[in-house]
XYZ file of C-alpha atoms in Angstrom:
497
model
C 44.934 83.339 -30.347
C 46.724 82.446 -26.919
C 50.694 82.041 -27.686
C 51.744 81.187 -23.978
C 49.340 78.568 -24.236
C 51.909 75.466 -24.584
C 49.012 73.818 -25.381
C 47.638 76.244 -28.327
C 48.939 74.597 -32.004
C 51.111 78.241 -32.048
C 52.494 77.310 -28.947
C 53.572 74.340 -29.823
C 54.620 75.971 -33.151
C 57.019 77.469 -30.453
C 57.768 75.144 -28.936
C 58.890 73.637 -32.206
C 60.893 76.589 -33.291
C 62.626 76.185 -30.412
C 64.464 72.751 -30.623
C 64.909 73.696 -34.121
C 66.950 76.553 -33.909
C 69.312 75.448 -31.448
C 70.259 72.758 -33.195
C 70.997 75.006 -35.723
C 72.529 77.929 -34.252
C 76.513 76.980 -35.323
C 74.955 77.984 -39.024
C 72.544 81.100 -38.657
C 71.759 80.667 -42.618
C 70.219 77.634 -42.495
C 67.767 76.754 -44.655
C 64.459 78.524 -44.018
C 62.036 75.694 -45.577
C 62.513 73.763 -42.601
C 60.291 75.613 -40.571
C 57.697 73.725 -42.125
C 59.128 70.593 -41.300
C 56.688 70.029 -37.782
C 54.069 68.275 -38.949
C 49.643 68.929 -39.361
C 48.863 68.330 -35.966
C 49.672 71.862 -35.206
C 48.990 73.696 -38.426
C 45.457 73.152 -38.950
C 44.345 76.725 -37.344
C 47.533 78.905 -38.674
C 50.144 77.673 -41.202
C 52.836 80.155 -41.508
C 54.471 80.628 -44.738
C 57.223 82.613 -43.671
C 58.515 83.326 -40.925
C 60.046 87.057 -39.493
C 63.558 85.816 -39.833
C 66.211 88.329 -39.807
C 67.857 86.916 -43.724
C 71.527 86.707 -42.703
C 72.734 89.486 -44.396
C 76.637 91.641 -45.676
C 77.914 95.540 -46.047
C 79.752 96.530 -48.476
C 81.195 99.330 -49.782
C 79.932 101.162 -52.650
C 81.923 104.784 -53.776
C 79.560 107.425 -55.746
C 80.845 110.251 -57.463
C 78.253 112.766 -57.647
C 78.272 115.976 -59.842
C 76.265 119.080 -60.852
C 76.724 121.847 -63.457
C 74.644 124.723 -65.438
C 76.542 124.981 -68.342
C 74.324 127.321 -69.994
C 73.321 126.710 -72.678
C 76.783 125.585 -74.290
C 77.537 123.403 -76.581
C 79.835 120.580 -75.306
C 83.376 120.617 -77.506
C 86.311 119.121 -77.880
C 88.553 121.001 -76.279
C 86.374 120.839 -72.529
C 87.307 116.598 -72.466
C 90.378 118.432 -70.787
C 87.937 120.047 -68.527
C 85.650 117.493 -67.221
C 89.082 114.638 -66.860
C 89.794 117.730 -63.924
C 86.349 117.502 -62.392
C 85.994 114.199 -62.701
C 89.025 113.593 -60.752
C 88.827 109.018 -62.808
C 90.195 107.478 -60.228
C 89.691 103.427 -59.414
C 88.151 104.098 -56.156
C 85.081 105.418 -57.700
C 82.401 102.532 -58.373
C 79.617 104.716 -59.719
C 79.295 108.511 -61.420
C 76.471 109.716 -61.397
C 76.012 113.361 -63.106
C 73.061 115.846 -63.814
C 73.704 119.154 -66.074
C 71.350 122.003 -66.578
C 70.715 124.503 -69.631
C 72.599 121.574 -72.187
C 70.340 123.300 -74.243
C 69.282 127.932 -74.623
C 66.057 128.006 -72.153
C 64.519 129.355 -75.422
C 60.782 128.632 -77.087
C 61.630 126.741 -79.032
C 63.987 124.473 -76.832
C 61.274 124.357 -74.594
C 57.871 123.903 -76.192
C 59.856 121.966 -79.682
C 59.972 118.076 -79.803
C 63.160 116.227 -77.251
C 66.044 116.506 -79.532
C 69.064 113.876 -77.748
C 72.174 115.536 -79.357
C 73.089 117.041 -76.282
C 72.492 114.466 -74.637
C 74.398 112.581 -76.971
C 77.797 114.247 -77.088
C 77.604 114.843 -73.353
C 77.891 110.802 -73.200
C 80.999 110.848 -75.572
C 82.639 113.646 -73.353
C 81.519 111.622 -70.054
C 82.521 108.851 -71.255
C 85.994 109.800 -73.097
C 86.598 111.086 -69.633
C 86.204 108.578 -67.714
C 87.822 105.778 -70.131
C 90.640 107.461 -71.609
C 92.616 108.071 -68.399
C 92.318 104.252 -67.848
C 94.502 103.325 -70.993
C 90.524 102.178 -72.463
C 90.084 102.983 -75.606
C 86.639 104.807 -75.778
C 85.403 103.134 -79.548
C 83.018 105.064 -82.229
C 79.526 105.238 -81.105
C 77.081 103.150 -83.108
C 73.611 103.552 -83.459
C 70.813 102.359 -80.828
C 68.838 104.335 -78.032
C 70.390 106.091 -75.120
C 67.760 108.311 -74.439
C 64.369 106.397 -72.768
C 61.756 105.924 -69.447
C 62.785 102.439 -68.972
C 66.200 101.299 -69.391
C 67.072 97.900 -69.172
C 70.273 96.184 -69.306
C 71.335 93.987 -71.574
C 71.816 90.137 -71.296
C 75.367 89.051 -69.464
C 76.805 85.759 -70.377
C 75.862 82.647 -68.008
C 79.730 82.129 -67.389
C 80.148 85.613 -65.940
C 77.105 85.746 -63.448
C 77.098 85.967 -59.789
C 74.692 83.409 -57.702
C 72.515 86.282 -56.577
C 70.396 85.967 -53.572
C 68.404 89.072 -54.169
C 64.991 89.180 -54.735
C 64.881 88.783 -58.460
C 65.102 85.386 -59.947
C 68.039 84.381 -61.326
C 66.790 82.716 -64.534
C 64.884 86.571 -65.966
C 66.443 87.489 -69.479
C 68.261 91.071 -69.167
C 67.183 92.945 -72.068
C 68.250 95.223 -73.776
C 67.088 98.919 -73.479
C 63.308 99.332 -75.257
C 62.817 103.186 -75.566
C 60.693 104.898 -78.124
C 63.701 106.633 -79.391
C 65.445 104.732 -81.561
C 67.965 106.496 -83.817
C 70.210 107.890 -81.219
C 73.543 106.661 -81.468
C 74.988 105.535 -78.031
C 78.754 105.090 -76.358
C 80.158 101.242 -77.775
C 81.621 100.729 -74.122
C 84.109 97.402 -75.313
C 86.660 97.522 -73.361
C 85.891 100.181 -71.166
C 86.027 100.085 -67.685
C 82.709 102.257 -66.816
C 79.713 101.263 -68.509
C 76.351 104.090 -69.136
C 73.348 102.244 -67.295
C 71.105 105.481 -67.628
C 70.651 108.741 -69.187
C 67.815 110.698 -69.789
C 66.987 114.234 -71.076
C 64.425 116.577 -70.360
C 65.350 119.892 -72.389
C 67.828 121.494 -70.301
C 68.028 119.241 -67.930
C 70.133 115.990 -68.211
C 71.505 112.694 -65.671
C 74.279 110.198 -66.734
C 74.915 107.612 -64.789
C 77.995 105.374 -64.566
C 78.355 102.207 -63.288
C 82.347 99.866 -63.340
C 81.552 97.168 -65.470
C 82.777 94.642 -62.627
C 80.219 96.098 -59.900
C 77.746 93.604 -62.834
C 79.171 90.979 -62.176
C 79.969 91.480 -58.539
C 76.622 92.157 -57.450
C 73.143 92.317 -59.002
C 71.680 95.007 -60.126
C 68.377 95.493 -61.270
C 64.947 97.649 -61.867
C 66.763 100.208 -63.595
C 64.498 103.316 -64.335
C 63.584 107.151 -65.015
C 61.297 108.730 -63.959
C 60.798 112.992 -65.664
C 58.849 116.125 -63.730
C 58.061 119.053 -65.426
C 56.834 122.326 -62.947
C 58.736 125.652 -65.720
C 56.684 128.026 -67.069
C 52.401 127.393 -66.145
C 53.309 124.827 -63.334
C 54.141 121.570 -66.669
C 56.962 122.892 -68.463
C 60.442 121.748 -68.987
C 62.329 124.334 -68.415
C 62.307 124.438 -64.936
C 62.189 120.715 -63.318
C 64.213 117.061 -62.461
C 64.624 113.708 -64.421
C 65.323 111.200 -62.141
C 67.167 107.568 -62.235
C 65.961 104.735 -59.102
C 67.867 101.522 -59.594
C 68.509 98.614 -57.157
C 71.830 97.416 -55.974
C 71.476 94.100 -54.592
C 69.886 94.170 -51.364
C 69.768 98.706 -51.835
C 67.490 100.616 -53.588
C 68.582 104.122 -55.149
C 67.573 107.269 -56.424
C 69.595 110.156 -58.081
C 67.131 113.604 -58.966
C 69.309 115.606 -61.102
C 66.331 119.489 -60.402
C 66.478 122.968 -62.071
C 64.819 125.438 -59.383
C 63.183 128.349 -60.197
C 65.369 131.350 -60.031
C 65.478 134.431 -58.212
C 66.372 136.244 -55.299
C 62.885 138.495 -55.316
C 60.527 138.263 -52.512
C 58.523 134.853 -53.396
C 61.031 133.272 -55.038
C 62.175 130.359 -52.361
C 58.994 130.155 -52.282
C 57.977 128.781 -56.234
C 61.174 126.372 -55.514
C 59.496 124.602 -52.590
C 56.982 124.211 -54.261
C 58.612 123.258 -57.158
C 60.457 120.633 -54.571
C 56.975 119.710 -53.818
C 55.984 119.069 -56.611
C 58.861 117.034 -57.798
C 58.088 114.246 -54.802
C 54.538 114.227 -55.515
C 54.798 113.559 -59.111
C 58.138 111.398 -59.430
C 56.779 107.887 -60.316
C 59.096 105.053 -61.157
C 56.932 102.307 -63.986
C 55.931 99.420 -61.700
C 58.235 96.266 -62.786
C 57.484 94.346 -65.478
C 54.537 91.281 -64.687
C 56.385 87.839 -62.707
C 59.464 90.203 -61.379
C 59.521 89.084 -57.906
C 61.351 91.580 -56.157
C 59.993 94.748 -54.483
C 60.557 98.086 -56.084
C 60.284 101.660 -54.875
C 57.828 103.460 -57.259
C 58.897 107.523 -55.536
C 61.299 108.793 -53.960
C 60.941 108.470 -51.060
C 60.506 104.860 -50.214
C 64.391 104.478 -51.595
C 66.998 103.522 -49.309
C 69.458 106.170 -50.148
C 68.701 109.725 -51.741
C 71.133 111.862 -53.575
C 69.156 115.755 -54.627
C 71.492 117.811 -56.456
C 71.623 120.072 -59.465
C 71.053 124.265 -59.531
C 68.695 124.410 -56.817
C 68.735 127.582 -57.310
C 69.007 129.052 -53.809
C 70.061 132.497 -52.480
C 70.858 134.366 -50.000
C 68.008 135.921 -48.549
C 68.155 139.522 -46.206
C 72.250 140.143 -47.001
C 73.534 143.318 -48.446
C 74.965 142.728 -52.050
C 77.656 144.419 -50.986
C 78.304 142.930 -47.847
C 78.092 139.487 -49.196
C 80.612 140.251 -51.969
C 83.202 141.991 -48.132
C 82.615 138.621 -47.152
C 83.521 136.148 -49.567
C 86.293 138.393 -49.785
C 87.255 137.983 -46.685
C 86.493 134.089 -47.245
C 83.889 133.832 -43.613
C 81.928 130.833 -44.995
C 80.035 129.961 -42.068
C 79.295 134.433 -41.711
C 77.710 133.416 -45.445
C 75.845 130.724 -45.036
C 73.909 132.137 -41.549
C 72.076 133.443 -44.759
C 71.743 130.896 -47.286
C 68.013 129.524 -47.603
C 68.913 126.226 -48.533
C 70.282 125.861 -44.780
C 66.906 127.237 -43.473
C 64.799 124.594 -45.786
C 66.934 121.654 -43.986
C 66.186 123.191 -40.699
C 62.467 123.206 -40.958
C 61.029 123.028 -44.268
C 61.052 121.340 -47.544
C 64.809 120.113 -47.250
C 63.936 119.331 -42.924
C 65.714 116.091 -42.330
C 68.061 115.904 -45.468
C 71.827 116.478 -45.425
C 74.680 117.953 -47.412
C 78.288 118.151 -47.101
C 80.639 121.446 -45.248
C 80.723 123.840 -47.481
C 84.233 125.257 -47.915
C 84.474 127.093 -51.244
C 82.964 130.163 -52.397
C 79.802 130.684 -53.733
C 79.079 129.234 -57.540
C 77.153 131.685 -59.343
C 77.053 134.029 -60.958
C 80.071 134.904 -62.710
C 80.346 137.810 -65.344
C 80.761 135.817 -67.857
C 82.663 133.114 -69.673
C 86.084 132.240 -68.813
C 86.413 135.042 -66.426
C 86.960 135.225 -62.922
C 84.982 137.770 -61.310
C 81.208 138.052 -60.011
C 78.378 139.762 -62.198
C 77.225 142.810 -60.965
C 78.864 144.869 -58.103
C 81.330 147.805 -58.043
C 81.853 149.935 -60.519
C 78.818 149.136 -61.923
C 79.244 147.827 -66.487
C 76.567 148.810 -68.698
C 74.651 145.468 -69.974
C 76.071 143.421 -67.151
C 73.632 141.597 -64.839
C 73.057 142.090 -61.113
C 72.989 139.507 -58.884
C 74.407 138.575 -55.710
C 76.546 136.103 -55.205
C 74.615 132.381 -53.972
C 75.201 128.751 -53.910
C 73.224 127.617 -56.291
C 74.577 124.739 -57.108
C 74.205 122.111 -54.470
C 74.576 117.991 -53.224
C 71.387 117.110 -50.571
C 71.830 113.336 -49.465
C 68.110 111.301 -47.357
C 69.105 107.820 -45.656
C 71.172 105.655 -43.709
C 73.950 103.832 -45.300
C 76.521 107.206 -46.403
C 79.079 109.279 -45.434
C 80.391 111.677 -47.171
C 84.054 111.832 -47.895
C 84.316 115.637 -49.792
C 82.835 118.769 -51.060
C 83.916 120.630 -53.706
C 83.896 122.841 -56.157
C 85.681 122.796 -59.475
C 87.291 125.652 -61.144
C 86.031 125.475 -65.172
C 85.301 128.734 -66.547
C 82.828 127.194 -69.378
C 80.095 129.083 -67.200
C 78.614 131.574 -65.299
C 78.446 128.539 -62.688
C 81.040 126.262 -61.154
C 80.772 122.719 -60.830
C 80.128 121.058 -57.507
C 81.062 117.416 -56.778
C 81.259 115.315 -53.313
C 82.401 112.062 -53.388
C 80.209 108.979 -51.168
C 80.649 106.432 -49.113
C 77.818 104.321 -49.346
C 76.466 100.724 -47.807
C 75.048 97.758 -49.929
C 73.071 94.947 -48.164
C 74.089 91.744 -49.893
C 72.088 88.946 -49.057
C 73.286 85.562 -47.992
C 69.668 83.890 -47.564
C 69.722 80.368 -50.416
C 66.214 81.744 -50.530
C 65.092 84.804 -51.566
C 60.947 83.867 -51.207
C 61.484 83.928 -47.430
C 64.159 87.556 -46.982
C 63.026 89.920 -49.759
C 62.081 93.377 -47.919
C 59.181 95.246 -47.905
C 59.777 98.292 -50.106
C 56.857 100.329 -49.820
C 56.309 103.422 -50.486
C 55.735 105.940 -48.129
C 54.270 109.457 -48.654
C 55.809 112.869 -48.816
C 53.734 113.142 -44.932
C 55.064 110.980 -42.182
C 53.748 107.377 -42.902
C 51.489 105.737 -40.992
C 52.132 102.543 -38.862
C 52.918 99.321 -40.787
C 50.422 97.572 -39.662
C 47.403 95.327 -41.703
C 48.398 94.963 -45.753
C 45.602 96.973 -47.592
C 45.502 94.326 -50.928
C 46.030 91.357 -49.500
C 44.570 88.488 -50.080
C 40.854 87.879 -47.666
C 41.889 85.196 -45.039
C 45.227 86.669 -45.281
C 47.232 89.032 -42.268
C 50.465 90.894 -43.852
C 53.462 91.471 -40.115
C 56.693 92.927 -40.033
C 58.848 92.868 -37.528
C 61.275 95.978 -36.936
C 63.344 95.032 -39.876
C 60.715 95.307 -42.354
C 60.337 91.351 -42.846
C 57.056 90.346 -44.112
C 54.552 87.359 -42.916
C 52.039 86.066 -44.450
C 49.613 84.332 -41.782
C 46.913 82.587 -42.769
C 43.724 82.927 -40.103
C 41.397 80.295 -41.862
C 38.512 80.570 -39.683
C 39.974 82.333 -36.578
C 41.243 86.120 -36.401
C 44.341 87.175 -35.193
C 43.987 90.644 -33.848
C 47.352 91.068 -31.570
C 50.045 93.065 -31.993
C 52.994 91.831 -32.912
C 56.880 92.007 -31.713
C 57.365 95.596 -32.554
C 54.051 96.218 -31.832
C 51.613 96.844 -34.757
C 48.974 95.315 -34.886
């Protein structure tokens, strides 16, 4: 079709649209239903069900605390609550806490190949809830019987009187359901008057993730599609002594993915390659379940389909081609910049499996391996001690992120001497997109899932009905054009055909 010919149907449409748009400039968020008011005379050939206009949006800030800690198979004890509070530093400015643990159970044959025991995860959740809520004077009540570990986690229904008018892709009359899970006899903390709500929790052998959010945010924003996934890639490539647990969620128009991982250990030749292979497997095999039929929202199914991604855990990357005594000398001098020249993960960020991912400035000592609990001395070194493992200290515990709208505010380690690792935390300022359009059907953001490999140019949709063409503008908003008897082969304004 000739878009430039004023006698053509599309030309008349463009002329009419400019006239209508000029009248509406004082109100940029006008109802896009008015796009169909142009009459039937020029709609014989092309019917536009959704024009590729950017919806009116605003960006709001969320502050997210991400923490990771390998607890070396030790059980949480009551006295640890004080240490946890010191690590998490509960403060009103933090909107979401995302905490990943490794080795919450000893990695023995019985725990690796046996049935999952949710008690350890429950105990950690109770301790986290106590640390987050009681510091604000909020009671952390007795736990009740209710599942907390699931493959698909949904919220309890929010009273209508508390709901904020939301224009996200999920409709307001969609029921908010309580958790549905295969396991039905775990314990979940009763939130009651608490400040932070447990949103999602997932355990796989010793890897564990726990996500908490301010309760007031559930009234302010539309939070939906909370899903979990796990990938076991340890012994034989499929046992859960190594791998990841992930949480995906949608806050208004922004999708988040949090991945807590425990990768292969070792500092011998070839160990870095095993870690890289596991990262690739996690990218490939992490998949979040599709939304229930009738849910209008488009939610990412794979890690790289999300807007903002946080990958953290005991990633086990070591210092390569560096003698142990020289590493300890640089640590003693606190020459972190020189030490990072030998860091494997930095190499992977430059040209490897984490290329393009970002990390905060490391201005703290390596977090692994300490001689024992309650000890500030690294394992190994001289003089040699009988029965002590020889390990060159390394920054094994890391926090990475990927995506736009993320700014790191702090990157720290804590000095809790509970295990042979020191916990690490990062505080992020993130921007979320809040929709303002009056009808979400005309402003839903396409969240098609890219592969691990670079995505192909966006163009024709593979899943459209016959006789329809999907085109995208530069910000990803989709239009469906029914071509009826005429074909449309010209590229759109972005150059996609």
